Amino acid sequence: MLLNSGRFAFRMSVASIDAVLPQDEDTVTFADLGLPEPVVRKLAQNGVTIPFPIQAATIPDALQGKDILGRGRTGSGKTLSFGLPLLHGLAGGRTGRKRPRAVILTPTRELAMQVSDALQPYGDVLGLKLKVVCGGTSMANQITALERGVDILVATPGRLRDLIGRGSCSLEDVEVAVLDEADQMSDLGFMPEVTELMDQLPEGGQRMLFSATMEKEIDTLVKRYLDAPVVHEVDAAQGAVTTMSHHVLVVKPRDKAPVTSAIASRKGRTIIFVRTQLGADRVAEQLREVGVGADALHGGMTQGARTRTMADFKDGKVNVLVATDVAARGIHVDNIDLVLNVDPAGDHKDYLHRSGRTARAGLSGTVVSLALPHQRRQIFRLMEDAGVDASRHIIGRGDVFDEEVTRITGARSLTEVQADATANAAKQAEREVAKLTRQLERAQRRATELREESERLTARAARERGDDPEAAVAEASAALTAEVEAEVQRELRREQRREEREQRDRDQRDKGDQRDQRDQRRDGKRDDRGGDRRDGGRPAYNRDRDRPRDRDRREGRPAYNRERRDGDRGGFRRDDRRPSSSYGSSSHGRDARGHDDRRPYGRRDDHRGGGRQFDRRADKPRWKRNG
């Protein structure tokens, strides 16, 4: 039987194909698949009891050590499909220094971390150590972990190759190798690194390849590294599930930003995809300016920043993630019910992976793409290649909030968003007031208790001295009251001085702003009078400033270039009205040859004979003239 992905057919030797689940699939459990009891128990604790179709089809064959070629749409549970059998196969073994026994290759850092997070709880149950090896993280930490011994490496190809080149890692003991999202590794140009790493694996080990799509580029990997693989194909390659709806909103260029803000203002989690890193930062900033909690995610960020951004999005601190295609594959966040494509995807595969961020694990979701008028044909051709049926809606500024668009996207007006933000701020202020009130009440009770204790001790001390206890308590109380009032007055004066300083600072800023505005208005008027302005508002030379020749002619003086020159060969005549300079002359005003060296500024003509033309020999060094 051949695996057909729609365009390409993989012709290979296949031992068996078992993509058909048992008839009573609702009763299949992980225990029925042959997984060990500790892992099944941990799965139940995490709320995972019924395997997904790709898991039920793949795990039994993977437990038997067979090579696996699996394809399922994104979000279908492929990580546990290869991860649980891998952990079971390594349990009870021994790992040497720098020699892991299993390698999982992923195309991106985020996917590597996600795979590690998904498998780590079950690795802990079986006593296995996992380590993420990817760019943007500390290589020294990874080298230290490998020195101590790591059972499973979850790695990106580039960083793993660097560690092997440094002699910090060896693949000679690898028993199981997994390629996750192999098609994306091909798209990103990782095939040379992947093949170099796969060539270093020992013969006879288990190989598993999983991907959301199967393209022609994967055929080379399959034929070269998989031995009679068992093929499992679950879910259609196009990924157009019944729980996902696709829509195209045709907007004018001027309406694109308002429509994006309106859709991002919806309730619930939203991922917005753009083409470039600068575009992600720009859109996220625009959304924050209108009161939408949004963060950007792209490959230009440090790994720490990317990790924090994903954590904030998963924890619900921000509801909108503006991302490039770095988040289009393998990133799993629960309860994302809308994906918005502000920029079109590069191809139909990228569109499918973007869309796969919603409608995960059988839930419903919506995919909305914004299309400018000239992009309509491109986007609908892309969706045709992806095998999805999308509805089209032509909207404008006045139609942003019509009933149909609101129903599809959940868009809200910015006034609603601002009202919600103000209400949330008011709630936060009320919570702060309640908290401060409770703190004040506790402080007042504590002050009363301490004052009573002080009076009691003061009366006891007075009795011990033989004084009147009541008089001593009254005197101490009066002194304490006076001291407290003095401290309160000092604090009030400090607060008043602080407010005065802040007011002066505000006044100075306001004056500066007014001065800047006046300067801008004056510059604008000057620009209006002066015509074309260049270089920060300076006038163009030939337009706004008189030339010396024109100025001389207007004032009745002879033109500089005609009257200041004499001699047929253009030598400058001596001008007695200009001051002469003795710069560069000897102390007696004569040079080494006894000639007068006092000349006008920069003059190099001979002093003898005012009408003599320029002496070109003066340009030559003295030693050469004397020679």
XYZ file of C-alpha atoms in Angstrom:
627
model
C 0.000 0.000 0.000
C 1.228 3.464 -0.822
C 1.037 6.567 1.334
C -0.466 9.326 -0.789
C -0.272 12.905 0.496
C -2.321 14.398 -2.321
C 0.532 15.270 -4.691
C 3.324 12.811 -3.969
C 3.228 9.090 -3.417
C 5.830 7.459 -1.219
C 6.894 4.201 -2.815
C 8.669 2.205 -0.176
C 8.848 -1.198 1.423
C 6.208 -1.162 4.100
C 5.974 -3.915 6.700
C 2.459 -3.071 7.750
C 0.025 -0.243 7.811
C -2.313 -0.048 10.755
C -4.122 3.262 10.710
C -7.490 1.679 11.485
C -8.543 1.828 15.088
C -10.514 -0.870 16.882
C -14.218 -0.710 16.316
C -14.921 0.229 19.909
C -12.297 2.974 20.021
C -13.934 4.831 22.927
C -13.003 1.955 25.238
C -9.302 1.918 24.238
C -7.046 3.143 27.030
C -3.320 3.682 27.320
C -3.078 0.533 29.403
C -4.579 -1.411 26.500
C -1.798 -0.108 24.253
C 0.870 -1.850 26.336
C 2.352 1.077 28.280
C 3.745 0.381 31.776
C 1.520 0.976 34.798
C 3.502 3.937 36.258
C 3.163 5.832 32.984
C -0.545 5.038 32.690
C -1.081 6.210 36.258
C 0.773 9.471 35.584
C -1.279 10.016 32.432
C -4.478 9.601 34.454
C -3.216 12.118 37.028
C -2.706 14.600 34.202
C -6.224 13.971 32.912
C -5.127 11.961 29.856
C -7.066 8.699 29.704
C -8.269 8.200 26.106
C -5.562 8.156 23.408
C -5.918 10.250 20.282
C -6.218 8.365 16.971
C -2.557 8.845 16.028
C -1.505 7.639 19.486
C -3.721 4.570 19.407
C -2.444 3.691 15.920
C 1.251 4.284 16.556
C 2.143 3.335 20.136
C 1.729 -0.484 19.807
C 4.096 -0.707 16.822
C 6.570 1.735 18.377
C 6.670 -0.368 21.573
C 7.769 -3.323 19.432
C 10.766 -1.344 18.180
C 9.577 -0.914 14.600
C 10.477 2.079 12.499
C 7.516 4.460 12.275
C 6.441 6.914 9.600
C 3.537 8.859 11.098
C 1.515 11.745 9.793
C -1.231 13.541 11.618
C -2.484 17.080 11.575
C -0.976 19.525 14.026
C -2.462 19.230 17.483
C -3.314 15.571 17.049
C -0.986 14.311 19.817
C 2.110 13.207 17.928
C 4.465 14.044 20.824
C 3.121 11.303 23.079
C 2.913 8.973 20.087
C 6.691 8.758 19.816
C 7.595 9.961 23.312
C 5.919 7.323 25.464
C 7.320 4.284 23.556
C 10.757 5.943 23.550
C 10.691 6.366 27.334
C 9.488 2.808 27.842
C 12.278 1.428 25.638
C 15.032 3.268 27.548
C 13.741 2.523 31.063
C 16.191 0.519 33.155
C 19.217 1.152 30.921
C 22.483 2.923 31.731
C 23.714 6.103 30.061
C 27.377 7.092 29.808
C 28.934 10.532 29.933
C 28.392 12.568 26.767
C 26.624 9.594 25.147
C 22.814 9.976 25.120
C 20.717 6.938 24.233
C 17.953 8.806 22.377
C 17.747 11.962 20.252
C 14.657 13.930 19.266
C 15.335 16.499 16.533
C 12.971 19.481 16.203
C 13.131 22.488 13.859
C 12.585 25.277 16.431
C 13.548 26.096 20.002
C 9.941 26.491 21.113
C 9.006 23.062 19.806
C 12.049 21.494 21.499
C 11.060 22.995 24.835
C 7.455 21.971 24.362
C 8.415 18.358 23.603
C 10.647 18.266 26.677
C 7.916 19.734 28.895
C 5.413 17.187 27.596
C 7.672 14.158 28.212
C 9.500 15.226 31.390
C 6.754 14.130 33.861
C 6.756 10.605 32.447
C 10.552 10.530 32.256
C 10.663 11.371 35.974
C 8.385 8.408 36.685
C 10.792 6.076 34.872
C 13.958 7.716 36.221
C 15.119 9.130 32.866
C 16.827 12.479 32.309
C 15.885 14.789 29.447
C 17.807 17.855 28.275
C 16.912 20.541 25.749
C 19.789 21.484 23.435
C 19.004 24.507 21.273
C 20.336 27.882 20.254
C 19.775 30.960 22.373
C 20.448 29.056 25.612
C 23.575 28.464 27.660
C 25.928 26.051 25.918
C 27.997 25.715 29.103
C 24.945 24.444 30.959
C 24.251 21.921 28.212
C 27.864 20.719 28.226
C 27.712 20.266 31.999
C 24.499 18.236 31.724
C 26.045 15.985 29.061
C 29.100 15.464 31.247
C 26.835 14.144 34.003
C 24.865 11.950 31.614
C 21.629 12.614 29.736
C 19.316 9.816 28.584
C 17.328 11.795 25.997
C 18.414 14.883 24.057
C 15.683 17.098 22.610
C 17.682 19.199 20.181
C 17.685 21.522 17.231
C 20.090 20.351 14.495
C 22.447 23.337 14.565
C 23.201 23.338 18.288
C 23.571 19.552 18.441
C 26.087 19.672 15.593
C 28.049 22.387 17.440
C 28.215 20.270 20.609
C 29.405 17.246 18.655
C 32.047 19.381 16.956
C 33.309 20.501 20.376
C 33.606 16.903 21.507
C 30.939 17.393 24.181
C 28.490 14.862 22.722
C 28.596 11.590 20.816
C 25.774 9.771 19.037
C 27.453 6.370 19.073
C 25.105 4.972 21.772
C 21.823 6.307 20.357
C 19.193 3.578 20.286
C 16.161 5.643 19.221
C 16.134 8.694 16.928
C 13.038 10.789 16.221
C 12.525 13.468 13.575
C 9.634 15.714 14.591
C 8.138 18.124 12.045
C 10.502 16.849 9.391
C 8.842 18.870 6.634
C 9.573 22.133 8.429
C 13.209 21.131 8.824
C 13.275 20.718 5.073
C 11.586 24.081 4.510
C 14.050 25.849 6.810
C 17.052 24.359 5.035
C 18.113 22.016 7.869
C 18.429 18.936 5.680
C 22.271 19.064 5.459
C 22.545 19.190 9.269
C 19.890 16.496 9.700
C 21.550 14.085 7.289
C 24.957 14.757 8.850
C 23.586 13.864 12.278
C 21.638 10.832 11.053
C 24.775 9.479 9.376
C 26.479 9.407 12.789
C 23.857 7.115 14.315
C 24.778 3.443 14.799
C 23.071 0.865 12.647
C 20.213 -1.218 13.984
C 18.495 1.448 16.077
C 14.863 2.467 15.940
C 13.952 5.448 13.735
C 10.677 7.392 13.871
C 9.619 10.261 11.628
C 6.541 12.345 12.432
C 5.110 15.323 10.599
C 1.857 17.123 9.966
C 2.373 16.925 6.200
C 4.306 14.621 3.915
C 6.023 16.252 0.969
C 8.447 15.018 -1.646
C 11.497 16.219 0.307
C 10.742 13.753 3.089
C 10.978 10.799 0.706
C 14.788 11.009 0.739
C 14.923 10.757 4.528
C 12.473 7.880 4.574
C 14.320 5.818 1.971
C 17.731 6.505 3.480
C 17.168 6.057 7.191
C 13.936 4.125 7.854
C 13.986 0.351 7.541
C 10.643 -1.086 6.395
C 8.655 1.555 8.261
C 5.146 1.054 9.513
C 3.095 3.878 8.039
C 0.337 5.548 10.019
C -1.695 8.318 8.435
C -4.429 9.838 10.552
C -6.550 12.857 9.518
C -6.616 14.448 6.096
C -3.455 16.120 4.914
C -5.230 19.414 4.347
C -6.210 19.652 7.998
C -9.648 21.087 7.174
C -11.450 19.594 10.123
C -15.139 20.070 10.667
C -14.556 21.977 13.886
C -12.521 24.698 12.108
C -14.053 27.447 9.958
C -12.111 29.600 7.477
C -13.008 33.158 6.465
C -11.467 35.877 4.306
C -12.183 39.531 5.070
C -11.443 41.803 2.115
C -10.481 45.229 3.475
C -9.062 48.422 2.072
C -5.525 49.397 3.094
C -6.695 52.238 5.337
C -9.107 49.888 7.149
C -6.614 47.114 7.866
C -5.325 48.505 11.175
C -8.800 49.342 12.605
C -10.130 45.923 11.629
C -7.106 44.218 13.224
C -7.623 46.188 16.452
C -11.336 45.413 16.516
C -10.773 41.674 16.093
C -7.895 41.608 18.587
C -10.173 43.309 21.121
C -12.357 40.223 21.280
C -12.676 38.127 24.392
C -10.579 34.983 24.419
C -7.116 34.014 23.211
C -6.045 35.081 19.754
C -2.904 34.499 17.689
C -2.131 37.062 14.992
C 0.323 36.040 12.282
C 2.388 38.551 10.294
C 5.160 38.146 7.754
C 8.115 39.998 9.314
C 9.696 40.611 12.712
C 9.284 44.380 12.412
C 5.646 43.838 11.507
C 5.102 41.773 14.655
C 6.603 44.489 16.860
C 4.627 47.207 15.083
C 1.245 45.461 15.310
C 1.780 44.526 18.969
C 2.661 48.142 19.795
C -0.413 49.440 17.951
C -2.656 47.031 19.864
C -1.166 48.033 23.218
C -1.773 51.703 22.374
C -5.506 51.050 22.003
C -5.714 49.080 25.239
C -5.343 45.479 24.011
C -2.961 43.254 25.966
C -0.595 41.977 23.256
C 2.975 40.708 22.992
C 5.191 39.974 19.976
C 6.995 36.696 19.317
C 9.611 36.290 16.591
C 13.038 34.884 15.915
C 14.799 38.199 16.527
C 14.088 38.019 20.263
C 16.385 36.403 22.792
C 15.391 32.982 23.998
C 14.632 34.326 27.464
C 12.270 36.934 26.038
C 10.568 34.349 23.827
C 10.103 32.018 26.797
C 8.630 34.796 28.953
C 6.285 35.853 26.169
C 4.982 32.313 25.699
C 4.578 31.889 29.469
C 2.565 35.127 29.726
C 0.346 34.025 26.848
C -0.229 30.560 28.278
C -0.928 31.963 31.763
C -3.460 34.447 30.406
C -1.506 37.598 31.288
C -1.932 38.679 27.666
C -4.742 37.547 25.381
C -3.139 38.327 22.015
C 0.108 36.946 20.612
C 1.452 38.643 17.475
C 3.870 36.200 15.893
C 5.791 35.350 12.790
C 5.823 31.800 11.455
C 8.224 30.845 14.277
C 5.043 30.088 16.260
C 3.186 28.450 13.395
C 4.459 24.920 14.035
C 4.475 22.755 17.073
C 3.520 25.444 19.599
C 0.639 24.253 21.721
C -1.461 26.633 23.796
C -4.833 25.545 25.111
C -8.085 27.316 24.235
C -6.964 29.380 21.255
C -10.247 29.846 19.422
C -9.189 32.319 16.730
C -6.211 32.688 14.381
C -5.933 35.976 12.482
C -3.674 36.196 9.426
C -2.871 39.887 9.018
C -0.308 39.033 6.324
C -0.863 36.111 3.921
C 1.038 32.903 4.569
C 3.996 32.114 2.345
C 2.424 28.912 0.995
C -0.388 26.502 1.738
C 1.723 24.502 4.201
C 2.399 27.592 6.289
C -1.315 28.401 6.169
C -2.208 24.955 7.459
C 0.294 25.169 10.289
C -0.893 28.631 11.239
C -4.454 27.370 11.256
C -3.422 24.407 13.393
C -2.912 26.674 16.419
C -6.694 26.570 16.888
C -9.181 23.681 16.905
C -6.668 21.503 18.749
C -7.600 18.255 20.445
C -11.033 18.208 18.844
C -12.073 21.713 19.949
C -13.620 24.260 17.611
C -11.806 27.247 16.161
C -11.909 30.022 13.591
C -9.281 31.124 11.064
C -9.656 34.634 9.629
C -7.424 36.093 6.909
C -7.311 39.775 5.998
C -6.908 40.393 2.278
C -6.262 43.652 0.511
C -8.080 43.964 -2.819
C -5.006 43.051 -4.853
C -4.328 39.991 -2.636
C -7.663 38.247 -3.071
C -6.620 36.014 -5.966
C -3.386 35.024 -4.204
C -5.115 34.127 -0.936
C -7.915 32.106 -2.520
C -5.402 30.188 -4.642
C -3.438 29.458 -1.465
C -6.563 28.136 0.249
C -7.412 26.035 -2.749
C -3.968 24.435 -2.534
C -4.534 23.876 1.183
C -7.861 22.173 0.482
C -9.990 24.469 2.633
C -13.287 26.104 1.789
C -13.316 29.718 3.000
C -16.153 32.213 2.990
C -15.541 35.745 1.721
C -16.714 39.003 3.302
C -16.073 42.467 1.839
C -16.007 45.042 4.593
C -15.050 48.677 5.070
C -14.648 51.088 7.918
C -18.377 51.433 8.396
C -18.883 47.655 8.287
C -16.242 46.614 10.792
C -18.811 45.876 13.455
C -21.659 44.536 11.367
C -23.529 41.529 12.648
C -21.858 38.951 10.403
C -18.282 40.053 11.130
C -19.006 40.296 14.839
C -20.464 36.803 14.822
C -17.446 35.350 13.013
C -14.650 37.148 14.810
C -16.132 38.394 18.065
C -14.852 41.880 17.183
C -15.590 44.665 19.628
C -15.392 48.419 19.323
C -12.440 50.182 20.874
C -14.860 52.064 23.130
C -15.929 48.742 24.616
C -12.311 47.768 25.141
C -11.515 51.074 26.821
C -14.636 50.736 28.994
C -13.539 47.267 30.084
C -10.011 48.505 30.757
C -11.338 51.390 32.835
C -13.652 49.055 34.748
C -10.761 46.686 35.436
C -8.631 49.617 36.613
C -11.452 50.720 38.908
C -11.733 47.203 40.323
C -7.998 47.115 40.899
C -8.151 50.495 42.659
C -10.994 49.273 44.849
C -9.014 46.185 45.751
C -6.053 48.392 46.654
C -8.301 50.595 48.814
C -9.707 47.544 50.614
C -6.190 46.178 51.148
C -4.896 49.482 52.509
C -7.955 49.799 54.744
C -7.281 46.396 56.262
C -3.630 47.303 56.767
C -4.675 50.569 58.444
C -7.050 48.782 60.777
C -4.357 46.289 61.746
C -1.875 49.112 62.325
C -4.377 50.995 64.484
C -5.064 47.926 66.604
C -1.355 47.320 66.961
C -0.756 50.946 67.967
C -3.499 50.753 70.604
C -2.056 47.557 72.065
C 1.450 49.013 72.174
C 0.218 52.260 73.802
C -1.632 50.294 76.519
C 1.451 48.170 77.116
C 3.610 51.308 77.338
C 1.244 52.920 79.878
C 1.205 49.786 82.001
C 5.002 49.570 82.062
C 5.313 53.316 82.754
C 2.949 53.006 85.784
C 4.913 50.025 87.096
C 8.202 51.936 86.769
C 6.665 54.927 88.641
C 5.487 52.710 91.492
C 8.943 51.165 91.723
C 10.428 54.684 92.026
C 7.760 55.736 94.559
C 6.182 58.320 92.186
C 2.547 58.861 91.323
C 1.707 56.290 88.574
C -1.147 58.347 87.090
C 0.972 61.487 86.780
C 3.812 59.538 85.170
C 1.416 57.912 82.654
C -0.158 61.294 81.807
C 3.245 62.910 81.302
C 4.489 60.074 79.095
C 1.255 60.081 77.096
C 1.479 63.833 76.507
C 5.109 63.557 75.388
C 4.271 60.700 73.014
C 1.312 62.597 71.562
C 3.441 65.691 71.004
C 6.161 63.652 69.308
C 3.638 61.938 67.033
C 2.077 65.249 66.043
C 5.500 66.715 65.305
C 6.369 63.752 63.105
C 3.049 64.094 61.286
C 3.728 67.782 60.649
C 7.212 66.998 59.328
C 5.784 64.368 56.989
C 3.141 66.810 55.758
C 5.816 69.401 55.023
C 7.905 66.824 53.160
C 4.878 65.799 51.127
C 4.085 69.427 50.358
C 7.664 70.070 49.168
C 7.521 66.913 47.045
C 4.281 68.064 45.413
C 5.770 71.503 44.759
C 8.798 69.948 43.069
C 6.583 67.740 40.928
C 4.448 70.762 39.991
C 7.552 72.744 39.010
C 8.736 69.811 36.897
C 5.364 69.611 35.187
C 5.380 73.351 34.549
C 8.856 73.155 33.044
C 7.820 70.251 30.828
C 4.730 72.170 29.728
C 6.853 75.234 28.950
C 9.259 73.057 27.003
C 6.386 71.513 25.055
C 4.950 74.964 24.315
C 8.377 76.186 23.195
C 8.746 73.158 20.935
C 5.314 73.802 19.465
C 6.204 77.455 18.820
C 9.433 76.395 17.171
C 7.591 73.902 15.019
C 5.031 76.534 13.987
C 7.806 79.036 13.246
C 9.704 76.447 11.240
C 6.546 75.636 9.368
C 5.967 79.300 8.505
C 9.611 79.649 7.472
C 9.245 76.590 5.281
C 6.157 78.100 3.713
C 8.083 81.282 2.890
C 11.307 79.649 1.856
C 9.986 76.940 -0.419
C 12.049 73.788 -0.619
C 13.942 73.041 2.622
C 16.664 70.481 3.072
C 18.929 69.153 5.807
C 16.874 69.840 8.923
C 15.206 73.029 7.664
C 18.313 74.821 6.297
C 17.603 76.714 3.024
C 18.864 75.379 -0.246
C 22.001 77.281 -1.236
C 20.962 78.427 -4.663
C 17.438 79.420 -3.657
C 17.299 80.980 -0.216
C 20.737 82.547 0.231
C 22.330 85.292 -1.805
C 25.411 84.389 -3.726
C 28.446 86.681 -3.145
C 28.435 87.795 -6.765
C 24.782 88.862 -6.576
C 25.315 90.606 -3.270
C 28.346 92.527 -4.615
C 26.483 93.588 -7.734
C 23.478 94.741 -5.662
C 25.658 96.842 -3.337
C 27.664 98.427 -6.149
C 30.895 96.548 -5.527
C 32.784 94.849 -8.364
C 32.236 91.167 -8.764
C 34.738 89.112 -6.814
C 35.796 86.793 -9.576
C 36.418 89.590 -12.082
C 38.068 92.288 -10.019
C 40.029 90.280 -7.464
C 42.141 88.504 -10.063
C 45.042 89.909 -12.115
C 47.557 88.593 -14.556
C 46.871 86.627 -17.651
C 47.405 83.356 -15.835
C 44.948 83.993 -13.044
C 47.341 84.918 -10.197
C 45.815 86.668 -7.192
C 46.880 90.321 -6.813
C 48.017 91.651 -3.435
C 45.299 93.406 -1.490
C 46.758 95.963 0.939
C 43.429 96.345 2.718
C 43.501 92.810 4.037
C 45.706 92.053 7.025
C 48.850 90.106 6.365
C 49.857 87.109 8.403
C 53.166 86.050 9.791
C 52.033 82.523 10.459
C 54.759 80.110 9.489
C 57.446 82.844 9.181
C 60.652 83.092 11.124
C 61.065 85.402 14.079
C 62.459 88.173 11.773
C 59.725 87.751 9.149
C 62.094 86.177 6.613
C 62.479 82.638 5.399
C 65.671 80.610 5.033
C 66.589 82.391 1.768
C 66.196 85.850 3.244
C 62.890 86.610 1.540
C 60.047 88.274 3.285
C 57.723 85.494 4.397
C 54.886 87.646 5.682
C 52.044 87.017 3.291
C 48.265 87.462 3.431
C 46.245 84.521 4.710
C 47.174 81.486 2.690
C 49.078 83.491 0.044
C 51.986 81.704 -1.526
C 52.848 84.272 -4.252
C 56.243 86.020 -4.109
C 56.282 89.344 -2.225
C 58.309 91.012 -4.938
C 56.191 92.806 -7.447
C 52.508 92.970 -6.624
C 51.594 92.191 -10.197
C 53.641 89.057 -10.540
C 51.697 85.943 -11.126
C 51.598 82.924 -8.851
C 54.977 81.271 -8.179
C 54.329 77.579 -8.669
C 57.739 76.699 -7.261
C 56.438 77.665 -3.819
C 54.426 74.425 -3.809
C 57.626 72.389 -3.912
C 59.568 71.407 -0.764
C 62.387 73.726 0.178
C 65.020 71.004 0.021
C 64.072 70.305 -3.583
C 64.186 73.946 -4.614
C 67.545 74.394 -2.952
C 68.843 71.327 -4.642
